[in-house]
Short mmCIF file of C-alpha atoms and ligand atoms in Angstrom, two decimals:
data_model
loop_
_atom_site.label_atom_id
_atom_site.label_comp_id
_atom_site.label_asym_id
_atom_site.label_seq_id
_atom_site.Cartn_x
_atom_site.Cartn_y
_atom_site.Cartn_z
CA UNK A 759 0.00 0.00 0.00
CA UNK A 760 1.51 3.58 -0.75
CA UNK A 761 1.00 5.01 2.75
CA UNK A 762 2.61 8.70 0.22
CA UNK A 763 -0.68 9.25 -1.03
CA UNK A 764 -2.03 9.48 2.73
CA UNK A 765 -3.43 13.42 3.16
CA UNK A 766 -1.28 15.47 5.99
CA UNK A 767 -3.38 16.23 8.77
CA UNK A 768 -3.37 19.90 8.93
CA UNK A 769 -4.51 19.82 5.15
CA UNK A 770 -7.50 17.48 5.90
CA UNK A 771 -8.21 20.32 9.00
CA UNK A 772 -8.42 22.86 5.99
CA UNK A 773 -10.49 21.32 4.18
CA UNK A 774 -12.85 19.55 6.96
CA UNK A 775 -13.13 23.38 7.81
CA UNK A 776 -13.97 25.11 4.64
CA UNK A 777 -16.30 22.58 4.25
CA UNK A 778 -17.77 22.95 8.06
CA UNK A 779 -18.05 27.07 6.99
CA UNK A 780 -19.92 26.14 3.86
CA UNK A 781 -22.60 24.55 5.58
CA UNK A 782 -22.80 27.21 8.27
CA UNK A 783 -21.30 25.32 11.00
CA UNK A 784 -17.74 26.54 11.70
CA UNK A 785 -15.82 24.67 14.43
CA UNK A 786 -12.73 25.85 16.32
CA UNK A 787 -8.69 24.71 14.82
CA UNK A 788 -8.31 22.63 17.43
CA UNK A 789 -11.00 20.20 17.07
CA UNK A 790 -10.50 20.59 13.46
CA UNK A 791 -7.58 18.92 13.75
CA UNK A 792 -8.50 16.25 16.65
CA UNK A 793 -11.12 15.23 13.78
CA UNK A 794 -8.39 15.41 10.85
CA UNK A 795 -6.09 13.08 12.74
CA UNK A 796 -8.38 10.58 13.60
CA UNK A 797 -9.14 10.78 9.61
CA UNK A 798 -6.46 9.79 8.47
CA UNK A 799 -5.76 6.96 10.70
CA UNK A 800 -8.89 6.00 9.53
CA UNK A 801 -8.06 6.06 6.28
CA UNK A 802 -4.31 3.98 7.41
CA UNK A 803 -6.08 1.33 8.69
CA UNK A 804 -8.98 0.75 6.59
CA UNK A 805 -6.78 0.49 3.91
CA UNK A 806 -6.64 3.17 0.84
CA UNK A 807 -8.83 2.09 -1.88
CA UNK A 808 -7.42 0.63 -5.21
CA UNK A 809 -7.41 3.53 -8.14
CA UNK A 810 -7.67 6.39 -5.35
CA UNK A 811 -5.85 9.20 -6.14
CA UNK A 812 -4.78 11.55 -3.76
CA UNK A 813 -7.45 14.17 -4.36
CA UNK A 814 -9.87 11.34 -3.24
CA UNK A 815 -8.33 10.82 -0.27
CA UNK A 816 -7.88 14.16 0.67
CA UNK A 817 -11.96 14.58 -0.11
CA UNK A 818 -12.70 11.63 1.78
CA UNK A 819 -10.47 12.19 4.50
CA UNK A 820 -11.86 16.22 4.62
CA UNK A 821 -15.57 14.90 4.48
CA UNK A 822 -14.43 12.11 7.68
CA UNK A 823 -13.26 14.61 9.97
CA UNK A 824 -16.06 17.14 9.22
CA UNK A 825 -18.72 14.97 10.22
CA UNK A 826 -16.65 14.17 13.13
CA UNK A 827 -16.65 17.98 14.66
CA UNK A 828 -20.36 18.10 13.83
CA UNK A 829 -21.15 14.96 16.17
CA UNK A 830 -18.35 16.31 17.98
CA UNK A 831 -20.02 19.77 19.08
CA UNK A 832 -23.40 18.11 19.52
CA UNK A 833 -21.98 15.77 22.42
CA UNK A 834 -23.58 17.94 25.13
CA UNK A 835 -27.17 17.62 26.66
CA UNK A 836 -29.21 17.98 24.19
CA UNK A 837 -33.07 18.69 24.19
CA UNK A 838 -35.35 15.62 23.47
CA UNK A 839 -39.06 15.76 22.10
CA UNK A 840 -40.07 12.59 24.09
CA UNK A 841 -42.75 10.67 22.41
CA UNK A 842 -42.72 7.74 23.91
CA UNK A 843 -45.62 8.87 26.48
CA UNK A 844 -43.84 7.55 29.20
CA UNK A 845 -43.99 11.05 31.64
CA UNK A 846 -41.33 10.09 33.93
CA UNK A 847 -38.57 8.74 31.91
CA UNK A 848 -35.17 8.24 34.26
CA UNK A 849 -33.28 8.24 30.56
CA UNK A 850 -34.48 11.39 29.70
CA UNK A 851 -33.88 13.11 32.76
CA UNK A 852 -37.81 12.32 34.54
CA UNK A 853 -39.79 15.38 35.24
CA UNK A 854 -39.88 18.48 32.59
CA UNK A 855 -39.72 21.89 34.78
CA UNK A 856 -42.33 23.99 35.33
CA UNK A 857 -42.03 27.49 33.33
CA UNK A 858 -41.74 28.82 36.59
CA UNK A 859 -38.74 26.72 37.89
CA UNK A 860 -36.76 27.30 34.91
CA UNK A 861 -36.80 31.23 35.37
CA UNK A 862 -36.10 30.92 39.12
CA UNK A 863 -33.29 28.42 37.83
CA UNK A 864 -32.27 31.35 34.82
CA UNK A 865 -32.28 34.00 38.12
CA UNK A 866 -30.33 31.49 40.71
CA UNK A 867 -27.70 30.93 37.72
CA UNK A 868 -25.61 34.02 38.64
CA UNK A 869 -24.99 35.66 42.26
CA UNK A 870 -28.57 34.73 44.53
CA UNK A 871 -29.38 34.92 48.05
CA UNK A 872 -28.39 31.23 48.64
CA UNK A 873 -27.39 31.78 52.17
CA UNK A 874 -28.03 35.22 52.54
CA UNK A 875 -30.91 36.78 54.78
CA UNK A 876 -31.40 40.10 52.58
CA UNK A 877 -33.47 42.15 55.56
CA UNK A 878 -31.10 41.38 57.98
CA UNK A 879 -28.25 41.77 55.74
CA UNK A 880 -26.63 38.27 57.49
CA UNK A 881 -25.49 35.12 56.76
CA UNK A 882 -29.10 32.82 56.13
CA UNK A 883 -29.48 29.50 56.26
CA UNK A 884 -30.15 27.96 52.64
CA UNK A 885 -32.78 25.48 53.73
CA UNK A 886 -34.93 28.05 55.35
CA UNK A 887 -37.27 28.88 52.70
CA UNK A 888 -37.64 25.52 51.42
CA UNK A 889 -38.76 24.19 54.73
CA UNK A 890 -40.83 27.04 55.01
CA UNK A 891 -43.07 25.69 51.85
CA UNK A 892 -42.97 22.41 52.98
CA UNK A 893 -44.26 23.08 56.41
CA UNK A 894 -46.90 25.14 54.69
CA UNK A 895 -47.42 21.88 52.41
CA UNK A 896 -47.39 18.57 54.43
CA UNK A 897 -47.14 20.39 57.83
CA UNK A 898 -44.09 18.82 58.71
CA UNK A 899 -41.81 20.16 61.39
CA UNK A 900 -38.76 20.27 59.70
CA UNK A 901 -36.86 19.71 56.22
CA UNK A 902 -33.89 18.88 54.33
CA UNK A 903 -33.19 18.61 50.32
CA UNK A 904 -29.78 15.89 49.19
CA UNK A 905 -29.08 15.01 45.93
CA UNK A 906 -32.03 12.19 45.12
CA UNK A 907 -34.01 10.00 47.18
CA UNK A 908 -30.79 7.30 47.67
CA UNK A 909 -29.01 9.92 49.60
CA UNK A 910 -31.91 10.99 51.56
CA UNK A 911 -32.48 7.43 52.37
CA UNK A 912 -28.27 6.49 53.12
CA UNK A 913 -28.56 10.12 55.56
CA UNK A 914 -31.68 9.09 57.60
CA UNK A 915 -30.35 5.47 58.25
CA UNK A 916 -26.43 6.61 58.25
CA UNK A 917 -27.89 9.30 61.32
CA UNK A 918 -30.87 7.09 62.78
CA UNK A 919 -28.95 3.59 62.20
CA UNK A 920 -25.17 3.46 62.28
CA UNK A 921 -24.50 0.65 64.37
CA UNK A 922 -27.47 -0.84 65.39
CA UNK A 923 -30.56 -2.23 63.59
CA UNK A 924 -32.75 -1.03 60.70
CA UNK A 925 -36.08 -3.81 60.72
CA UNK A 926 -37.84 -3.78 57.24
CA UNK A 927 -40.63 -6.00 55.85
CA UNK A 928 -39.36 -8.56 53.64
CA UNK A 929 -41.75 -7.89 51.52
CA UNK A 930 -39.92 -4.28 50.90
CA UNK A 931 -36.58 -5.17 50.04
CA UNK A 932 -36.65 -3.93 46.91
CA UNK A 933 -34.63 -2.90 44.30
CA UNK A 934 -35.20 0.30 42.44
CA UNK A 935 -33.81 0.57 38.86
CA UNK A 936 -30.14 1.70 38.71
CA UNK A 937 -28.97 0.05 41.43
CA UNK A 938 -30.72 1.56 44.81
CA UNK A 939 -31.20 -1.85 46.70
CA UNK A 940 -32.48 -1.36 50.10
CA UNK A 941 -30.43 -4.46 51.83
CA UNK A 942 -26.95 -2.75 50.37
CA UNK A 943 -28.57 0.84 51.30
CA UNK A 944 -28.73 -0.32 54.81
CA UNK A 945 -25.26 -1.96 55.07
CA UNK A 946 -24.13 1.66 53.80
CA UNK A 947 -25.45 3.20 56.29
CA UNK A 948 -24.22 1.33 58.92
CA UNK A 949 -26.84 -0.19 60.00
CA UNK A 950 -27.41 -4.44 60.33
CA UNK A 951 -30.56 -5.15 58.48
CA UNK A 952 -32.96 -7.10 60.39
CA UNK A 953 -35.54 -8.63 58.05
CA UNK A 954 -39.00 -9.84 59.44
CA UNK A 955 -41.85 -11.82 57.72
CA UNK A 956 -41.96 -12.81 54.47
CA UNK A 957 -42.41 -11.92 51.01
CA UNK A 958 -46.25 -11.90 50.91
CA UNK A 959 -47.36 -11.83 54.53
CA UNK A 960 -45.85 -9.18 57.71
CA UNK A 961 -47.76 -8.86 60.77
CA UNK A 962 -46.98 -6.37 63.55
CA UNK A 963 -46.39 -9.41 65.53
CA UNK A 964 -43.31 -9.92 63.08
CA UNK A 965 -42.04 -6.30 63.73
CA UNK A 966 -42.64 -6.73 67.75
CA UNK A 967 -40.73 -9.53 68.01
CA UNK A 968 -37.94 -8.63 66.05
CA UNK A 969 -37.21 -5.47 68.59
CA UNK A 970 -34.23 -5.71 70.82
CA UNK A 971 -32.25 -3.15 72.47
CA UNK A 972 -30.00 -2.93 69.04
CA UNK A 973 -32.94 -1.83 67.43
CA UNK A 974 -32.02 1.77 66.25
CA UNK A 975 -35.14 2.13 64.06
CA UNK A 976 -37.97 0.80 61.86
CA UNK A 977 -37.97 0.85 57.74
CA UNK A 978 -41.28 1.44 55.52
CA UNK A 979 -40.50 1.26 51.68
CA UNK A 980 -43.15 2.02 49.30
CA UNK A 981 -43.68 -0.41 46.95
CA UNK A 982 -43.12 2.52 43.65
CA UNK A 983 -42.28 -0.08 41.13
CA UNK A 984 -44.05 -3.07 41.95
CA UNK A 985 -47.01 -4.48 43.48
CA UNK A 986 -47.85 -7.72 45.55
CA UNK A 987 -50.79 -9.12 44.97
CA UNK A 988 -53.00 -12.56 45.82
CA UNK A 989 -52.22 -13.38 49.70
CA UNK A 990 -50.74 -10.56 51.04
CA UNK A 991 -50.86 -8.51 54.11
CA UNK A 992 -48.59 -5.52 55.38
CA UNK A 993 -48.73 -3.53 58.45
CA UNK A 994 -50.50 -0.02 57.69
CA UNK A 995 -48.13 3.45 58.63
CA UNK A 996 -50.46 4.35 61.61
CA UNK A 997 -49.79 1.23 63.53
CA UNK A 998 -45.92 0.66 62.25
CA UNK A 999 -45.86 4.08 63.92
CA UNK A 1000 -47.36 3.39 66.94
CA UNK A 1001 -45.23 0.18 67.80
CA UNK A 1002 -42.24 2.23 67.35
CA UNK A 1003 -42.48 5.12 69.37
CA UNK A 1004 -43.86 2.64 72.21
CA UNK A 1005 -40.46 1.51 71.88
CA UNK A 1006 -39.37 5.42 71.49
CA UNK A 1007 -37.31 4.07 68.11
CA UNK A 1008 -37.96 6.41 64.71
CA UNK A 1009 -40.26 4.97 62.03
CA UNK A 1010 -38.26 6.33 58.67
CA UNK A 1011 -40.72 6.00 55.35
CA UNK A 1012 -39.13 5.57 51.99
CA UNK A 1013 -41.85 6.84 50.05
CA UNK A 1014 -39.96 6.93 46.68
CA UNK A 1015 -42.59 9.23 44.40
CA UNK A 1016 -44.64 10.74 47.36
CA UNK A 1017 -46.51 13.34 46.27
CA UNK A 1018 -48.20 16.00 47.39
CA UNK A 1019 -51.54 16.22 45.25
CA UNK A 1020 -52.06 12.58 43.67
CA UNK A 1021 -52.78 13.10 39.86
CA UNK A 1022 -56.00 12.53 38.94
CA UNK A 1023 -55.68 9.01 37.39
CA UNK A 1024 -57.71 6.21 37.95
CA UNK A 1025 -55.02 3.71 40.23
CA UNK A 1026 -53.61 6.59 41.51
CA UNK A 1027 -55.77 7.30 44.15
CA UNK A 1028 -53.86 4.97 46.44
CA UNK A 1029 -50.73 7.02 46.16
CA UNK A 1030 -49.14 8.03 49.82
CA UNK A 1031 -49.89 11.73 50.39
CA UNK A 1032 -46.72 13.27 52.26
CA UNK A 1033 -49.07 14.88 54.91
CA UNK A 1034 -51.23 11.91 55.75
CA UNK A 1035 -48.02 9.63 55.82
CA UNK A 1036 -46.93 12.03 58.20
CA UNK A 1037 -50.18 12.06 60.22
CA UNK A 1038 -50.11 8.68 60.57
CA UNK A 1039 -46.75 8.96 62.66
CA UNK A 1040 -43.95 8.76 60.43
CA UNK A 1041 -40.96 10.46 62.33
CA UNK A 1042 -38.58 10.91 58.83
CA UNK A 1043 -40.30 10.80 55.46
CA UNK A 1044 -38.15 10.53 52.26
CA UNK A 1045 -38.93 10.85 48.76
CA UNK A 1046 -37.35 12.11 45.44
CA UNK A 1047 -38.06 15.78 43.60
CA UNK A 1048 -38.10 14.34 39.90
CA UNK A 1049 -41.19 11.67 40.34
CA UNK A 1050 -44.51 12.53 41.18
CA UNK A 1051 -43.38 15.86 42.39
CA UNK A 1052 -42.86 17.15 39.22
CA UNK A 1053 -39.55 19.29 40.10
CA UNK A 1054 -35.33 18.91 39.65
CA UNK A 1055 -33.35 15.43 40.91
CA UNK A 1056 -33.30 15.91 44.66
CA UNK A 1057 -34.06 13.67 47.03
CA UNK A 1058 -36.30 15.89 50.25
CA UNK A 1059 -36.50 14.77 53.90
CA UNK A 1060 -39.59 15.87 55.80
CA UNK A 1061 -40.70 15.05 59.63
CA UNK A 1062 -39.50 15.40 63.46
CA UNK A 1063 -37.07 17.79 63.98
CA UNK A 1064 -35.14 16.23 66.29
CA UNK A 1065 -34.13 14.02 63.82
CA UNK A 1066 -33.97 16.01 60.71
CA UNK A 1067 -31.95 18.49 62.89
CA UNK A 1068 -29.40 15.36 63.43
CA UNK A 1069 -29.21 14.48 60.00
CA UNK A 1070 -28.75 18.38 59.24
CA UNK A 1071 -25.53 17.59 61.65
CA UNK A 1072 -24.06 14.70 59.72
CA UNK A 1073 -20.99 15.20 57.71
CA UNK A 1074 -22.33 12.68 55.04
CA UNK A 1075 -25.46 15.67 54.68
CA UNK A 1076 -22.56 18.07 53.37
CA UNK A 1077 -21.44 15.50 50.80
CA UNK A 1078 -24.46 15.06 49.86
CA UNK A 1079 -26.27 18.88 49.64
CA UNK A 1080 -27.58 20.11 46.63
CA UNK A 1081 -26.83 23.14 44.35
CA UNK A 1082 -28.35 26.84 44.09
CA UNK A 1083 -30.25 25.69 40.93
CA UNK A 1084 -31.74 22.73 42.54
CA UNK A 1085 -32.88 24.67 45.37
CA UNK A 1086 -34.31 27.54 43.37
CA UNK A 1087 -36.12 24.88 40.68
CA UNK A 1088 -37.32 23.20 44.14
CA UNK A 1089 -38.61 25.84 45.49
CA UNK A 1090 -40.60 27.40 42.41
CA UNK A 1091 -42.29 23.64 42.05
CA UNK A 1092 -43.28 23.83 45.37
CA UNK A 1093 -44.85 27.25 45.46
CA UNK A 1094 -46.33 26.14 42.33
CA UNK A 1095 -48.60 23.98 44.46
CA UNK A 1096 -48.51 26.31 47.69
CA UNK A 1097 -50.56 28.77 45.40
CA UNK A 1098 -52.86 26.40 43.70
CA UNK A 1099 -51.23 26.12 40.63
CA UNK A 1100 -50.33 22.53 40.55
CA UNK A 1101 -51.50 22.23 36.85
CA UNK A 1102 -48.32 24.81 35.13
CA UNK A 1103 -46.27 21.85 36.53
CA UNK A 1104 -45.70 19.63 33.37
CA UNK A 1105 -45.45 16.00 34.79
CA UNK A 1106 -48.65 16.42 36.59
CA UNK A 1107 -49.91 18.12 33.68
CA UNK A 1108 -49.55 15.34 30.93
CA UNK A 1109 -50.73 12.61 33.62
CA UNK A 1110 -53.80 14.84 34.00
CA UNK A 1111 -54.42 15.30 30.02
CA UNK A 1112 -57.68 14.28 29.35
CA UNK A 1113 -57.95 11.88 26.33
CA UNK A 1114 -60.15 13.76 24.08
CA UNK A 1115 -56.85 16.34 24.37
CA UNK A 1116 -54.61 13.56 23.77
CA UNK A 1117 -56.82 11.73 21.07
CA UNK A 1118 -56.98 15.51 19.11
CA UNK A 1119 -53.49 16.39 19.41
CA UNK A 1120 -52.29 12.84 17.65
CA UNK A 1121 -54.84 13.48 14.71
CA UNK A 1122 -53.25 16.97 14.49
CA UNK A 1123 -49.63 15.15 14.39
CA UNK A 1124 -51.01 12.57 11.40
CA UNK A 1125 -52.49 15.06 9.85
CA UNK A 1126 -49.64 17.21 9.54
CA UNK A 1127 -47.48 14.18 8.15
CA UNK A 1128 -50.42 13.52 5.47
CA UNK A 1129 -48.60 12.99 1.70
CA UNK A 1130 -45.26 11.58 3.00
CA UNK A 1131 -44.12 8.20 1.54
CA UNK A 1132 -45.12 6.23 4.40
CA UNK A 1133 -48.79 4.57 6.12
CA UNK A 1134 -49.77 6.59 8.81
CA UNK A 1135 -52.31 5.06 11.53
CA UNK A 1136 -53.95 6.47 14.94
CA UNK A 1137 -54.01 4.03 17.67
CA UNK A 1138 -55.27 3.97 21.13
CA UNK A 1139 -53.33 1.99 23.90
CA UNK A 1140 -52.34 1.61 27.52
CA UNK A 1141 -49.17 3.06 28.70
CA UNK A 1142 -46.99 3.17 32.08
CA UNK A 1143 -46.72 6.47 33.29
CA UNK A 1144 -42.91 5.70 34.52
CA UNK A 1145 -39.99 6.98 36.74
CA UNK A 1146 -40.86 3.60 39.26
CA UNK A 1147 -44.10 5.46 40.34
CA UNK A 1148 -47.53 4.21 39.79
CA UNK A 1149 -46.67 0.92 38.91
CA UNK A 1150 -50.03 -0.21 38.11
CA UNK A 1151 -51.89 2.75 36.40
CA UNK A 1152 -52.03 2.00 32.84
CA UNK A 1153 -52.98 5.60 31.12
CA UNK A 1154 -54.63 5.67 27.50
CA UNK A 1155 -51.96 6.47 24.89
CA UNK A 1156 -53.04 8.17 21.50
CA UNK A 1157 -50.24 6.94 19.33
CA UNK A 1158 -49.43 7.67 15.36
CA UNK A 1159 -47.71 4.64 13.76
CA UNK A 1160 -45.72 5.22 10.76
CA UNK A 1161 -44.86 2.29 8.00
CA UNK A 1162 -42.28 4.08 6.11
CA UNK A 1163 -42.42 3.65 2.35
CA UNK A 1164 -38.85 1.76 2.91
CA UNK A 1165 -40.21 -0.73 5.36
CA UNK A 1166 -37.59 0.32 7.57
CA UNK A 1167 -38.97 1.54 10.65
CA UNK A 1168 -35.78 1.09 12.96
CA UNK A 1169 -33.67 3.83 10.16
CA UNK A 1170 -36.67 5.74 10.64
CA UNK A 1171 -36.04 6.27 14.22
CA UNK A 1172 -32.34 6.06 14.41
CA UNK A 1173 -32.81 9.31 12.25
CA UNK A 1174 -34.94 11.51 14.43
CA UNK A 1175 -32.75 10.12 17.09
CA UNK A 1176 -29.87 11.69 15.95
CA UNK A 1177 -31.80 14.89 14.46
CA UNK A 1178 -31.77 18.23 15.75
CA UNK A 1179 -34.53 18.50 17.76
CA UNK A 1180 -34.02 14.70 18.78
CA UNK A 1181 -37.58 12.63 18.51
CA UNK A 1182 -37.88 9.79 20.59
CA UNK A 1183 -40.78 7.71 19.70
CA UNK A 1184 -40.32 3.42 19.91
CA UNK A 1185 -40.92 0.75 17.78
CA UNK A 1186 -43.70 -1.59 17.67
CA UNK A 1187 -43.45 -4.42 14.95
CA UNK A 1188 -42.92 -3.14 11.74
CA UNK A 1189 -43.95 0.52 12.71
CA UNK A 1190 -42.46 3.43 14.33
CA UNK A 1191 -44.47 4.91 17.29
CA UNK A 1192 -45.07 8.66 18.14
CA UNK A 1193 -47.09 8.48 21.35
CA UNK A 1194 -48.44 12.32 22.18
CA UNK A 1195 -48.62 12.51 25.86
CA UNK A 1196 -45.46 13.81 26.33
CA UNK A 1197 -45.34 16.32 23.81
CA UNK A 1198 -46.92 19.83 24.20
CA UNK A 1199 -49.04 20.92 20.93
CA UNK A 1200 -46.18 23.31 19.92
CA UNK A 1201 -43.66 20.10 20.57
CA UNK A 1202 -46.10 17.88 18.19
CA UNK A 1203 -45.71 20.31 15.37
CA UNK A 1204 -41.96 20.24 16.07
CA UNK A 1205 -41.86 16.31 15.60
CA UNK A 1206 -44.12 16.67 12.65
CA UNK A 1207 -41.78 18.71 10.62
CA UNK A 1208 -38.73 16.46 12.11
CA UNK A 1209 -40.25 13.10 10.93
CA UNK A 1210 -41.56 14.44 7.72
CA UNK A 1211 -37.70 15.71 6.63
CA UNK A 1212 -36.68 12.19 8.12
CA UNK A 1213 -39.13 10.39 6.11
CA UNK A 1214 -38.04 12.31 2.62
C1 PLP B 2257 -37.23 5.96 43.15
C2 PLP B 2257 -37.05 5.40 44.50
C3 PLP B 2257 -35.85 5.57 45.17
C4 PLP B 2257 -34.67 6.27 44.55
O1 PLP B 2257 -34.97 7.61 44.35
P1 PLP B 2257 -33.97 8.53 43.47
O2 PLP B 2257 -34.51 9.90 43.64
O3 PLP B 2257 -34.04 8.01 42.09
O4 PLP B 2257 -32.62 8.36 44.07
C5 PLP B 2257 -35.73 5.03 46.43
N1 PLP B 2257 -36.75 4.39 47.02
C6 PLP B 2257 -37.93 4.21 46.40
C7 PLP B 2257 -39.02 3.46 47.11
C8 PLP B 2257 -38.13 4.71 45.12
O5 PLP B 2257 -39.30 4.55 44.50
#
């Protein structure tokens, strides 16, 4: 092989560029060059095709490294149209923020009055208004915000637990997707699980007995992403409570989603209200900001403040705090509901769309991809509403499925995938699925004119 007909690098970076300002997307030397070099390697092991002259090459090469910066300076977050109706999807970062959180995330972004009382012109303590809503919400004594659920789960038992004995159900030793397993949670926090009953069946009886004086406190998980059914019986909060603080130990609740206004979905009505959990004697409740809630990744810990002020203590809760734009998206979800405007929140928003919404917006969507080479169909089905919450309401999905004149369905959504807007719909047999829950009417029209350009 004549390796002398391989381009130079910094001529491939020339041309990659002139090429990159032709089409309006200019990209800086050095990645130019990154991209050039990797080219041409390329091009040295792959071989250099028979008959290929060195101007080939050099094209080839040019047009390598070019689409190399572009994929290259799209490697950041990127916004996704989500259509696959799923409203809490952990892979595309669960709950959309409210309007409202995003400009009190837009205001927090530069200097804010994170720890900073501004009447009093002091130092302020940057949980205060945040336990101020939640009071006003759940009417809990006290509150703290970590970084998700897991670490408001690892404080509590790491503060309540360390050294002595966590007792949970074994019925709620779960596992919740990505790796939060409450046996491993508890060894991680120091504590010695001590498991009573059994899978189906756990009597108070079970938790009584299992009580010793290493008993630091009992564990309530809430089953978020699966359900027990047939022969089952668990012990309800009110009486879990009561057994414990005749043994003055701390009931801690792991209510996963939690929410504060259960949307209005049929299955959903057995959701665990934070207040009423907390009225029925929980001491420390946990849950995470991104599920039901509706807001940012944070995990919040509401309840007695003898104990949230311990946990407010631990060294593990500084590891663990969360950021100025957390706290501000936090706190503009929360007043969202404090003022009775629950419904600007998107999550609870799309749960809440009523189907004739849902069933008009997807005829909108196929209409507006009528005349492209491909058979268009409206469909109605049942789909999961997500994020390990809710795991059995089922809501109607409005979904347009798309044959594409080429048969090839998976192309189809590779494609929009990789498009700018990204479209993530799913595939379903031979047909690609655009499911219009999750997609505002303004969004719909975006993914129209995305899957008609991907379709021509
Ligand atoms: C989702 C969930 C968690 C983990 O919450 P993250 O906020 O994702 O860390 C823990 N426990 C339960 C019961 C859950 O449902």
């Amino acid at each position: 092989m004549d390796y002398s007909l391989l381009p130079r690098v910094d001529r491939v970076a020339e041309e990659a560029g002139a090429l990159l300002v032709r089409a309006g997307t200019p990209c800086p030397r050095q990645a130019l060059v990154q991209a050039a070099r990797t080219a041409v390697e390329q091009l040295r092991t792959a071989g250099i095709p028979a008959g290929a002259d060195r101007a080939d090459l050099l094209r080839r090469a040019a047009e390598d490294a070019a689409a190399r910066c572009l994929v290259g300076a799209r490697s950041g977050l990127r916004r996704v149209l989500n259509a696959t109706g799923v409203v809490l999807h952990t892979n595309l970062g669960r709950a959309p923020l409210a309007p409202a959180a995003l400009r009190a995330v837009g205001e927090a972004a530069g200097y804010c009055n994170l720890e900073l009382d501004l009447e009093e012109g002091r130092r302020g303590g940057r949980h205060a208004r945040l336990t101020a809503l939640l009071q006003a919400l759940t009417g809990a004594e006290a509150a703290l915000v970590v970084n998700n659920n897991a670490a408001a789960v690892l404080l509590a038992l790491d503060t309540l637990a360390r050294g002595g004995e966590a007792v949970v159900s074994r019925g709620q030793l779960v596992e919740i997707g990505g790796g939060f397993r409450i046996p491993e949670v508890v060894a991680r926090g120091g504590a010695v699980l001590r498991e009573v009953g059994t899978t189906n069946k756990t009597r108070l009886a079970d938790y009584r007995r299992a009580i010793r004086s290493k008993t630091a406190c009992l564990l309530q998980v809430h089953p978020n992403n699966y359900r027990i059914t047939g022969f089952t019986e668990s012990v309800p909060t009110a009486r879990l409570a009561g057994l414990a603080h005749d043994h003055g130990l701390p009931l801690i609740c792991d209510l996963g989603s939690g929410c504060l206004r259960p949307p209005a979905v049929p299955g959903a009505e057995g959701e665990p209200r934070i207040a009423q959990v907390l009225r029925e004697g929980a001491d420390v409740l946990a849950f995470s900001g991104d599920k039901l809630l509706g807001g940012p990744q944070a995990g919040i810990l509401v309840g007695k403040r003898r104990y949230l002020d311990r946990m407010g203590e631990n060294p593990l809760f500084r590891a663990l705090r969360v950021d100025k734009l957390t706290l501000a998206a936090l706190e503009a979800t929360l007043a969202l509901y404090r003022d009775g405007r629950a419904e600007e929140i998107p999550a609870l928003a799309m749960l809440n769309a009523p189907e004739e919404a849902l069933r008009a917006r997807a005829g909108a969507l196929r209409d507006a991809l009528s005349g492209c080479p491909a058979r268009l169909s409206l469909t109605r089905r049942r789909a999961p509403a997500g994020g390990g919450a809710l795991p059995e309401v089922f809501l109607p999905a409005w979904v347009v499925e798309i044959r594409p004149g080429d048969g090839d369905a998976a192309g189809l959504l590779r494609r929009l995938r990789t498009g700018d807007p990204a479209v993530l719909g799913y595939i379903r047999a031979d047909r690609a699925c655009f499911d219009v829950r999750t997609l505002t009417e303004a969004e719909a029209q975006e993914a129209a004119r995305a899957i008609r350009a991907a379709l021509a």
